Amino acid sequence: MRGRRAGADLAWIGACAGLGAWFVASIVSQHPQRIFDRLRRAEPTGLALPDWRFFAPEPARYDFVVLYRTLRSDGTETPWQAVAEPKPRTPRHAVWFPERRLDKSVHDLCDHLTQQLNVFGDDGTDAPAYALLAGLVRRCVEASADGDRPRGFQFLIARSAGYDASEDPRYMYLSRFEKL
């Protein structure tokens, strides 16, 4: 009986030591300096030591805003409107904020599209990011249509400094008019 108990104690100690080592390796591998990535390179699947850094290697220093306007059936253009207005933050958002995914997705799509324009110099309409942004804007236009169905829409990507009002927005990309 005493041998079983000693074996169970040894297994418990081994399990605790293994989990402790894994926890420490996970924490250390989150360090912003890439020198600490040696542990992650030793584990090729990326499952045991994930890369969950709290801040990206290059954190965003600006926001993207997507604006759109529609072309009415009589040929006039509507004023520019934002695709997604920022929501006021509440204490709940500290732990649960699924609406933030749309903001993050739009930011990533805008970043990808503007980078592709800088690299390839084309109009961007063949890029997957363009198709996804155009689809998002199309959905907003169709949801806000009030009886008079517009003939088309155009969207604009602007880069702003967010809460820093001292810096003017910079217009990054103006799409062609898309037919509805």
XYZ file of C-alpha atoms in Angstrom:
180
model
C 0.000 0.000 0.000
C 2.827 2.322 0.887
C 4.404 1.786 -2.587
C 1.190 2.861 -4.337
C 0.957 6.010 -2.270
C 4.570 6.908 -3.022
C 3.954 6.341 -6.747
C 0.841 8.545 -6.654
C 2.757 11.258 -4.822
C 5.566 11.044 -7.361
C 3.076 11.268 -10.247
C 1.409 14.290 -8.604
C 4.761 16.028 -8.140
C 5.731 15.263 -11.741
C 2.422 16.575 -13.084
C 2.693 19.773 -11.028
C 6.307 20.281 -12.125
C 5.393 19.719 -15.776
C 2.445 22.115 -15.653
C 4.564 24.673 -13.795
C 7.317 24.441 -16.393
C 4.763 24.794 -19.206
C 3.231 27.846 -17.486
C 6.624 29.521 -17.049
C 7.608 28.726 -20.659
C 4.281 30.190 -21.889
C 4.816 33.393 -19.887
C 8.448 33.790 -20.948
C 7.623 33.223 -24.629
C 5.225 36.195 -24.562
C 8.051 38.664 -24.004
C 8.210 41.335 -26.746
C 11.885 40.629 -27.425
C 12.101 37.877 -30.028
C 15.149 36.371 -28.318
C 12.705 34.561 -26.024
C 11.138 32.739 -28.995
C 13.695 29.928 -28.755
C 11.274 27.918 -26.638
C 8.550 28.282 -29.249
C 10.885 27.198 -32.065
C 11.543 23.949 -30.162
C 7.802 23.189 -30.293
C 6.918 23.099 -34.039
C 3.115 22.748 -33.798
C 2.555 26.070 -32.031
C -0.106 24.511 -29.839
C 1.735 23.987 -26.579
C 3.391 27.427 -26.543
C 1.035 29.909 -28.191
C 1.964 33.436 -29.220
C -0.452 35.555 -27.176
C 1.394 38.811 -26.775
C -0.663 41.531 -25.182
C 0.540 44.040 -27.752
C 1.478 43.329 -31.308
C 5.144 43.567 -32.247
C 4.182 46.910 -33.820
C 1.065 48.196 -32.062
C -1.381 50.305 -34.055
C -0.765 54.010 -33.668
C -3.796 55.140 -35.650
C -7.349 54.161 -36.517
C -8.929 53.544 -39.871
C -12.348 54.972 -40.600
C -14.410 53.706 -43.517
C -16.854 56.224 -44.928
C -19.328 55.676 -47.720
C -21.708 57.628 -49.882
C -24.409 56.432 -52.209
C -25.474 57.467 -55.670
C -29.209 58.049 -55.649
C -31.460 57.065 -58.528
C -31.693 60.758 -59.578
C -27.872 60.945 -59.902
C -27.143 62.927 -56.719
C -24.668 61.764 -54.116
C -25.445 61.504 -50.414
C -23.102 62.951 -47.765
C -20.352 60.722 -46.407
C -21.383 58.403 -43.561
C -19.282 56.159 -41.333
C -19.668 52.409 -41.727
C -19.410 51.802 -37.982
C -19.579 54.544 -35.403
C -17.482 53.924 -32.275
C -19.579 52.779 -29.351
C -19.187 54.412 -25.934
C -17.306 52.067 -23.606
C -18.993 50.539 -20.590
C -17.556 48.539 -17.660
C -18.836 45.363 -19.351
C -16.380 45.939 -22.200
C -13.467 45.228 -19.862
C -14.420 41.547 -19.880
C -16.848 41.081 -22.783
C -16.757 43.139 -25.976
C -17.621 41.014 -29.014
C -18.574 44.121 -31.007
C -14.870 44.999 -31.068
C -14.301 42.248 -33.618
C -15.894 44.354 -36.353
C -13.575 47.283 -35.538
C -10.539 44.999 -35.570
C -11.601 43.332 -38.816
C -12.137 46.664 -40.548
C -8.753 47.889 -39.300
C -7.005 44.769 -40.594
C -8.763 44.942 -43.979
C -7.915 48.627 -44.415
C -4.316 48.020 -43.413
C -4.010 45.116 -45.828
C -5.584 47.020 -48.719
C -3.444 50.140 -48.258
C -0.290 48.019 -47.986
C -1.161 46.220 -51.209
C -1.662 49.546 -52.951
C 1.762 50.710 -51.795
C 3.432 47.500 -52.957
C 1.735 46.837 -56.275
C 0.509 50.305 -57.200
C -2.766 49.065 -58.666
C -6.281 50.253 -57.823
C -6.793 47.404 -55.351
C -10.060 46.137 -56.785
C -8.665 42.625 -57.284
C -7.576 42.327 -53.645
C -9.587 40.118 -51.289
C -9.558 42.991 -48.768
C -11.310 45.212 -51.332
C -14.022 42.598 -51.912
C -14.595 42.188 -48.174
C -14.750 45.943 -47.540
C -17.072 46.458 -50.503
C -19.303 43.680 -49.153
C -19.409 45.299 -45.716
C -20.293 48.684 -47.202
C -22.901 47.073 -49.486
C -24.527 45.520 -46.410
C -24.585 48.906 -44.639
C -26.061 50.612 -47.707
C -28.774 47.997 -48.116
C -29.625 48.114 -44.402
C -29.959 51.915 -44.437
C -31.874 52.168 -47.734
C -35.134 54.003 -47.098
C -37.439 53.119 -49.961
C -35.351 54.762 -52.709
C -32.829 52.105 -53.699
C -29.484 53.724 -54.569
C -27.785 52.950 -57.875
C -24.394 52.456 -56.292
C -21.943 53.372 -53.577
C -18.386 54.493 -53.072
C -16.208 54.107 -49.999
C -13.284 56.010 -48.585
C -10.593 54.831 -46.177
C -9.253 57.532 -43.893
C -6.551 57.186 -41.274
C -6.970 59.145 -38.062
C -5.056 59.519 -34.838
C -8.116 58.411 -32.881
C -8.624 60.581 -29.825
C -5.784 62.926 -30.780
C -7.733 65.792 -32.351
C -4.574 67.776 -33.131
C -3.838 65.590 -36.167
C -6.086 65.837 -39.217
C -7.319 62.620 -40.842
C -5.376 61.399 -43.835
C -7.342 60.067 -46.786
C -5.756 56.806 -47.884
C -8.004 55.277 -50.536
C -11.077 56.211 -52.553
C -12.859 53.332 -54.258
C -14.632 53.425 -57.545
C -18.419 53.551 -57.569
C -19.836 50.072 -57.126
C -23.187 49.298 -58.698
C -25.969 47.830 -56.601
